[in-house]
Protein backbone atom coordinates (compact mmCIF):
# COMPACT_ATOMS: atom_id res chain seq x y z
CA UNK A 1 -33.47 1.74 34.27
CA UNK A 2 -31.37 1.59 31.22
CA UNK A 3 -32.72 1.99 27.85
CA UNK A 4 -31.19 0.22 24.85
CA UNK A 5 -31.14 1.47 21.38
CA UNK A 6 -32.11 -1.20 19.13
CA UNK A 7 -29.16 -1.30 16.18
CA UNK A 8 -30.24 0.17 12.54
CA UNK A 9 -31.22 -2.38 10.46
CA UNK A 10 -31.71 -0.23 7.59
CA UNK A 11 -29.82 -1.22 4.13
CA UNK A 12 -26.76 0.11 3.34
CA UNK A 13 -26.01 0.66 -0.30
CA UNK A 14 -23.13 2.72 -1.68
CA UNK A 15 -24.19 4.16 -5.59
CA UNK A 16 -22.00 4.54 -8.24
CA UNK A 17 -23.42 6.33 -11.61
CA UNK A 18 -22.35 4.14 -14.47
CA UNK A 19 -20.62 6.26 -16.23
CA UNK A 20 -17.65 6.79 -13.80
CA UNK A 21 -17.88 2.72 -12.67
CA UNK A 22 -14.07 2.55 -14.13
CA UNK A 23 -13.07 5.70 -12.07
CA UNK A 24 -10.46 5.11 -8.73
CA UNK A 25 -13.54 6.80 -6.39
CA UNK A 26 -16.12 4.84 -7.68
CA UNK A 27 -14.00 1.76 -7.09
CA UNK A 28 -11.98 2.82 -3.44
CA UNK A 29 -15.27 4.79 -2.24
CA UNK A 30 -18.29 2.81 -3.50
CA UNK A 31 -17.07 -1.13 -3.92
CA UNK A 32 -14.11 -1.20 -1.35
CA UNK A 33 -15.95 0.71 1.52
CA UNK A 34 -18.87 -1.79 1.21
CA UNK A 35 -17.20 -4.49 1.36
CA UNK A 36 -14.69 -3.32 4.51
CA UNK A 37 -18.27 -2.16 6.10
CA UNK A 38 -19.71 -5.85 5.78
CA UNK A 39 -16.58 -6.90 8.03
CA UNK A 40 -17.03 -4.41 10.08
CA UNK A 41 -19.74 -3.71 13.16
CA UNK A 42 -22.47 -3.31 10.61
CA UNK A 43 -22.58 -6.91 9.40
CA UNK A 44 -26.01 -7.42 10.23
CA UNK A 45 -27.37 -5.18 8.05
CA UNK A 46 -27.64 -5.99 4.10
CA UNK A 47 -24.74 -3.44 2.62
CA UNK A 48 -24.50 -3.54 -1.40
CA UNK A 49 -22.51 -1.83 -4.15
CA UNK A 50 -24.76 -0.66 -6.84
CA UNK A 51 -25.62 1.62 -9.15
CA UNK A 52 -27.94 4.62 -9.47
CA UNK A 53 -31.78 3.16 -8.66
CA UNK A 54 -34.53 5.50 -8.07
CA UNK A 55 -36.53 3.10 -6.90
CA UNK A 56 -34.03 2.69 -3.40
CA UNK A 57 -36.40 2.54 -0.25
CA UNK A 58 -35.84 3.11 3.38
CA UNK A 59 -32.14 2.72 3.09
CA UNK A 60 -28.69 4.75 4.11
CA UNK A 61 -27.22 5.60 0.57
CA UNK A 62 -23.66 6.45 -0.14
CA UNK A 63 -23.39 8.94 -2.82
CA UNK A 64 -19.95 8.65 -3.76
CA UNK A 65 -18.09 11.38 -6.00
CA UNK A 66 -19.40 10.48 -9.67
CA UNK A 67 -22.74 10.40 -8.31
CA UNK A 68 -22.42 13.64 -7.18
CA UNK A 69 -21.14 14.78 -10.41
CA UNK A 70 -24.77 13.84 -12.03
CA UNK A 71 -26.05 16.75 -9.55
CA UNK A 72 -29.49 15.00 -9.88
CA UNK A 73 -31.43 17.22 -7.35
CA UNK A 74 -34.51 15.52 -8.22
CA UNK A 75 -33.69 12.56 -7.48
CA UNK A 76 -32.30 13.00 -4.47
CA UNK A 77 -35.54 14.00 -3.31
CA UNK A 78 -37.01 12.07 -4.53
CA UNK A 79 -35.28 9.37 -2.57
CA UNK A 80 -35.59 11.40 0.97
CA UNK A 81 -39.25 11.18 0.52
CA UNK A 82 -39.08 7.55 -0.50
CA UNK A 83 -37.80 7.26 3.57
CA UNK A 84 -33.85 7.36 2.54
CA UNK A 85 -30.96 8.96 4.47
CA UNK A 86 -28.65 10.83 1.99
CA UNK A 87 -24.62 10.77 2.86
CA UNK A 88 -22.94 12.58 0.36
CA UNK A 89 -19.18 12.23 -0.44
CA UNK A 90 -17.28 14.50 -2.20
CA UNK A 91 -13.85 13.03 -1.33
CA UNK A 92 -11.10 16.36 -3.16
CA UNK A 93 -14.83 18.05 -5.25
CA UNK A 94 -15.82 21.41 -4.53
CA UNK A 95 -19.32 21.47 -2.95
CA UNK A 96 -21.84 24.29 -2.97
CA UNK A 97 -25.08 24.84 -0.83
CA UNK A 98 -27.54 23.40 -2.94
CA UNK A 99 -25.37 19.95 -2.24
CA UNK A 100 -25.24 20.54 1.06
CA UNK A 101 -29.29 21.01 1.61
CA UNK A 102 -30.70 18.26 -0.55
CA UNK A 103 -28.47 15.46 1.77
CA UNK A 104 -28.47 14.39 4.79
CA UNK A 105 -24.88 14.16 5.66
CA UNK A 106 -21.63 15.40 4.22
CA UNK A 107 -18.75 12.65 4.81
CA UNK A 108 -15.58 14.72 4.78
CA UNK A 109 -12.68 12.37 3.41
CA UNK A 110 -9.74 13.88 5.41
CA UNK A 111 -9.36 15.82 8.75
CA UNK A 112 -8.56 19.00 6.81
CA UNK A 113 -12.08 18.68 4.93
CA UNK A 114 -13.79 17.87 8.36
CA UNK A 115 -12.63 21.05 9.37
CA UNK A 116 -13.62 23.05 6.78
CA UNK A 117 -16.51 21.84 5.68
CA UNK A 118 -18.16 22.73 9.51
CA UNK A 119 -16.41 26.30 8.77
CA UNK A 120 -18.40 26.90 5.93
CA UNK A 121 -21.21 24.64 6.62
CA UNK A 122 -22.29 25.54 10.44
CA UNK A 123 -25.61 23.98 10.21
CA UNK A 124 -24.94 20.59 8.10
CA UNK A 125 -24.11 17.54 9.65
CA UNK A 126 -20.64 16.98 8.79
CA UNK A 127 -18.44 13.54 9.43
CA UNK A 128 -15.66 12.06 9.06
CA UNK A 129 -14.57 9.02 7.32
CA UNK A 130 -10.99 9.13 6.25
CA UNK A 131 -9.59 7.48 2.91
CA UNK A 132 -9.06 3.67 3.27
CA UNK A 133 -5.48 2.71 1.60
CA UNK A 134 -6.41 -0.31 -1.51
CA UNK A 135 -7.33 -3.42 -0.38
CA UNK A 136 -4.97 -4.89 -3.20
CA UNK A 137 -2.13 -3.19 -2.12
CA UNK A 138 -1.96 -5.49 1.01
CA UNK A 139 -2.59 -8.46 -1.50
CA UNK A 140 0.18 -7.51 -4.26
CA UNK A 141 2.58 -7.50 -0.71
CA UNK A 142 1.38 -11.14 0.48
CA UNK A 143 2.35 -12.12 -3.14
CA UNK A 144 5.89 -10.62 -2.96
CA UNK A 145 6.24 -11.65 0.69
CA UNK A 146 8.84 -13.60 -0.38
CA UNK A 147 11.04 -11.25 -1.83
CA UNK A 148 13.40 -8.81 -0.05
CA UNK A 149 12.37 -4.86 0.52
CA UNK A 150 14.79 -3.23 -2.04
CA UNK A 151 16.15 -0.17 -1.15
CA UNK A 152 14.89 2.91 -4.11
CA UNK A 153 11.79 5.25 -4.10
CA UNK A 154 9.16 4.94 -6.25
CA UNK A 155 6.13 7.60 -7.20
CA UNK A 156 2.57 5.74 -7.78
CA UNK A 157 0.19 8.29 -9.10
CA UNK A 158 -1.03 10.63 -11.88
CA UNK A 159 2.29 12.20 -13.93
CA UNK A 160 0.82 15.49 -13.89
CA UNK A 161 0.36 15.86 -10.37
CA UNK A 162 3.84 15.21 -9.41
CA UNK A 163 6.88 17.22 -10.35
CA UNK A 164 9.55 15.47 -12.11
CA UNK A 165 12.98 16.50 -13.67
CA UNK A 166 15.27 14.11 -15.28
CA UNK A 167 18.12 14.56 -12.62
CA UNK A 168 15.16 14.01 -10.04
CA UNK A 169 14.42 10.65 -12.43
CA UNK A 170 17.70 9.42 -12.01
CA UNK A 171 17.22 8.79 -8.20
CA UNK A 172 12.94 8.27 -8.27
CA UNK A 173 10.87 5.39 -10.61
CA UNK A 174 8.00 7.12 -11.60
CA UNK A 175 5.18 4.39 -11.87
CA UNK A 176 2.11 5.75 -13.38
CA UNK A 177 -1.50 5.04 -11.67
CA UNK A 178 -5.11 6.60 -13.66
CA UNK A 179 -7.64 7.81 -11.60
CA UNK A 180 -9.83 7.55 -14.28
CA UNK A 181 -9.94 3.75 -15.42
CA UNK A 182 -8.89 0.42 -13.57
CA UNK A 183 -5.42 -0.20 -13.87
CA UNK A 184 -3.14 -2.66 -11.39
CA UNK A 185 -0.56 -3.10 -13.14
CA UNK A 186 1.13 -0.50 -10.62
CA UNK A 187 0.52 -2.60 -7.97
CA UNK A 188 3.31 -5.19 -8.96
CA UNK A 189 6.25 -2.78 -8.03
CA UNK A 190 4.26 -1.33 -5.12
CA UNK A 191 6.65 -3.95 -3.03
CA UNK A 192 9.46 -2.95 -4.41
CA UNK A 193 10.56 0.88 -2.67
CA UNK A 194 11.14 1.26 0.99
CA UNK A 195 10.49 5.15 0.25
CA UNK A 196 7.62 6.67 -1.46
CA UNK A 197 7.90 9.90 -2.77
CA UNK A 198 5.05 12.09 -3.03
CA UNK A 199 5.94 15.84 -3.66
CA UNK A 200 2.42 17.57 -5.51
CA UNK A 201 2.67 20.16 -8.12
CA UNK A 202 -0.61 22.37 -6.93
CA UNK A 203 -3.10 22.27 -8.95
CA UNK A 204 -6.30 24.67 -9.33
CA UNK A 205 -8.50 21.67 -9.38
CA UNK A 206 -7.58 20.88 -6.10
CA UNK A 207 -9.56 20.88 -3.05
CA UNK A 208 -9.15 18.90 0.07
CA UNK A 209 -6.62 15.92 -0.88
CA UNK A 210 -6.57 12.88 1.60
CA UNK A 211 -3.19 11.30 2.48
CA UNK A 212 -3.52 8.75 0.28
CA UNK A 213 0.28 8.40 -0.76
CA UNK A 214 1.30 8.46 3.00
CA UNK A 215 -1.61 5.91 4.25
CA UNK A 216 -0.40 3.57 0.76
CA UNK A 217 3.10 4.34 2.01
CA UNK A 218 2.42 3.41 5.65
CA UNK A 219 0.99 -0.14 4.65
CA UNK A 220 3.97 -0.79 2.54
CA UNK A 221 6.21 -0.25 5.66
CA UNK A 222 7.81 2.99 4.09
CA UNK A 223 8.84 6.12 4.63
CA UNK A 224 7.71 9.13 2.25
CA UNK A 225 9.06 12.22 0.33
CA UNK A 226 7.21 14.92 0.89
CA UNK A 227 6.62 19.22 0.85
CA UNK A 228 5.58 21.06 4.36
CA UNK A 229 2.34 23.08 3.45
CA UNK A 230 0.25 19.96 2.43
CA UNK A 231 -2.31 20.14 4.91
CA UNK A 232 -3.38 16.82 5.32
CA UNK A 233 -0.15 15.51 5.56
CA UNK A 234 0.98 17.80 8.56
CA UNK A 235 -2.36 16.44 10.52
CA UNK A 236 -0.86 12.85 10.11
CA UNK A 237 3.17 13.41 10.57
CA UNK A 238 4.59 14.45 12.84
CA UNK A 239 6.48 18.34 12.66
CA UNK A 240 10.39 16.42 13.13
CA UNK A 241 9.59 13.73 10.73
CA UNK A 242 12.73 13.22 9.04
CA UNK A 243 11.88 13.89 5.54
CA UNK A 244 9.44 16.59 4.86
CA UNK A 245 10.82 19.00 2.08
CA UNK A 246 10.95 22.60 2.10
CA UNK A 247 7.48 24.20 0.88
CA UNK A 248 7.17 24.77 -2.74
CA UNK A 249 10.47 23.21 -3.37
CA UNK A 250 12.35 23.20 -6.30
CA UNK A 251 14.63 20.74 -8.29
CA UNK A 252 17.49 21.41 -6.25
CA UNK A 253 15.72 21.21 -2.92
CA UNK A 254 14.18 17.68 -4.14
CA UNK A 255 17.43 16.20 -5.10
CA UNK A 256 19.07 17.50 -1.15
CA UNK A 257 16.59 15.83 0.33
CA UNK A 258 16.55 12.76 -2.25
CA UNK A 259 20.14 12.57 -1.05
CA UNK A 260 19.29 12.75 2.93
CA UNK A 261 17.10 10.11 2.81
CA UNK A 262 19.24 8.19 0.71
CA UNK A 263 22.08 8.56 3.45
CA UNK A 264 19.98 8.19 6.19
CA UNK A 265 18.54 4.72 5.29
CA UNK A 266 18.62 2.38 7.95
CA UNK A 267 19.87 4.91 10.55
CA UNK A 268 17.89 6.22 13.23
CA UNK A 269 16.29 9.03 11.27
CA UNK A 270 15.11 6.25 9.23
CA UNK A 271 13.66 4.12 11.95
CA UNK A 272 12.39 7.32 13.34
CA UNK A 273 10.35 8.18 10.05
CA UNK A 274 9.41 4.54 9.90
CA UNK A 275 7.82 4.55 13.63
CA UNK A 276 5.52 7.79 12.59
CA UNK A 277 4.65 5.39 9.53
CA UNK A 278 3.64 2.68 11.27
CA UNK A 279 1.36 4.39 13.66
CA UNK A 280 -0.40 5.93 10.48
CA UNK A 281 -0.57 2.06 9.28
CA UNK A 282 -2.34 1.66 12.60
CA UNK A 283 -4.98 4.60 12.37
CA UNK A 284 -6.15 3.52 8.66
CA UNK A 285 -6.46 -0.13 9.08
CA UNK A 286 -9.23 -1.76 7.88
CA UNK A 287 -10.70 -2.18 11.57
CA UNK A 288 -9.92 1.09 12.05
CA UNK A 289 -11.63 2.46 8.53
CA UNK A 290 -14.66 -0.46 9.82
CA UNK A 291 -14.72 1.82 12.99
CA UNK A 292 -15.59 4.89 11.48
CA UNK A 293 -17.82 3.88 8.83
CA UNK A 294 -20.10 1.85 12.34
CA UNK A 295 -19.75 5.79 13.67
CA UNK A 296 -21.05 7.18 10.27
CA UNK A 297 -24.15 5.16 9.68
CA UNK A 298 -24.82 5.31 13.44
């Protein structure tokens, strides 16, 4: 005789503390998941986007990252006791034990966080839910859909995390994107680069970075610029793409492999780089994202 499990109808609700409502996690990680979870498998359960409540009951809550910058132990237990499951996710943050033991579940954003996270935490329950790519990005292209792919490479993202020379600006646009605040004004020339470059001055601050760039480039139909030694990105590209850049590489190295890509486009490196693209456009669809979050709150 087979038994059936009867599906969770617990609530879903992904918190966001107030003060970091503006912030790109709060946004991507709190609003965007919930609403890619109610098309997903867990439709029939009631999923909201709210912010910090002590009075939550009985439900699966998503602490995303500026919740778990409050570090409000007490209320996290209090909310266990109130019957709640606790799935904490610190996306790039550093985490420490106390984190770890007051939830119930640590998400790990990226393949390279799944991995250490169960490292250093052999007794938590870790999972994985990689980083979705913007919902608007896929609208700001339906509302160039008209217009040709131009041929340049752009950089979307914080200044400071980049590096940039003027000889290097000659050849990249440098749009820049705040992690802190909402601002779309970016996404009006995210249709305009059939290359994305991404190259990361490391910072201290860092942690475990999702591929973010490369899942952003991979919906725009793109290939990207970017250094070996990023450890996410190696898990997602393959070790011939075309246009990986020497680790740690310097303005000269940039502008040789600026120049590569440049000749290369519409060659068969450049298909080549575009068919590893595509399948990461594949693995961090919405269905796909849908899938994993059905596997996290299972």
């Amino acid at each position: 005789m087979l038994l059936f499990r009867r599906p969770s109808r617990r609530s879903l609700v992904f918190v966001v503390e107030p003060r970091f409502a503006e912030s790109g996690t709060s946004v991507m990680r709190g609003q965007q998941l919930s609403e890619i979870a109610q098309s997903s498998g867990l439709s029939s359960r009631t999923i909201s986007c709210a912010p910090v409540d002590p009075s939550i009951r009985r439900s699966d809550i998503f602490l995303t990252k500026g919740v778990m910058k409050t570090g409000d132990l007490d209320l996290w237990k209090r909310w266990r006791r109130q019957g709640n499951r606790l799935f904490l996710d610190p996306v790039d943050e550093g985490i420490n034990d106390a984190l770890i033991d007051a939830v119930d579940v640590v998400v790990a954003a990226s393949m390279s966080a799944y991995d250490a996270y169960r490292t250093e935490f052999p007794r938590a329950d870790i999972r994985l839910l990689n980083h979705h790519v913007d919902p608007r990005v896929a609208e700001a292209l339906q509302r160039h859909s008209d217009k040709p792919l131009q041929t340049g490479i752009g950089y979307f993202g914080e200044p400071v995390n980049t590096v940039r020379t003027d000889r290097i600006a000659d050849h990249v646009t440098f749009v820049p994107v705040s992690t802190a605040r909402q601002d779309t004004g970016w996404l009006e020339s995210i249709a305009a680069f059939d290359m994305h470059y991404a190259i990361r001055r490391p910072r201290a601050l860092d942690h475990h970075k999702p591929f973010l760039k490369g899942f952003t480039a991979a919906a725009c139909g793109a290939n990207i610029l970017i250094q070996r030694g990023q450890p996410e990105a190696a898990r997602w590209l393959p070790p011939e793409y075309p246009f990986w850049v020497e680790t740690d590489p310097d303005e000269a190295a940039i502008l040789r492999a600026i120049e590569q890509a440049e000749a290369s486009r519409g060659g068969p490196e450049w298909r080549a780089g575009l068919d590893a693209m595509r399948s990461i456009a594949s693995r961090t669809s919405p269905a796909a994202i849908g899938s994993e979050l059905e596997a996290l709150f299972s």
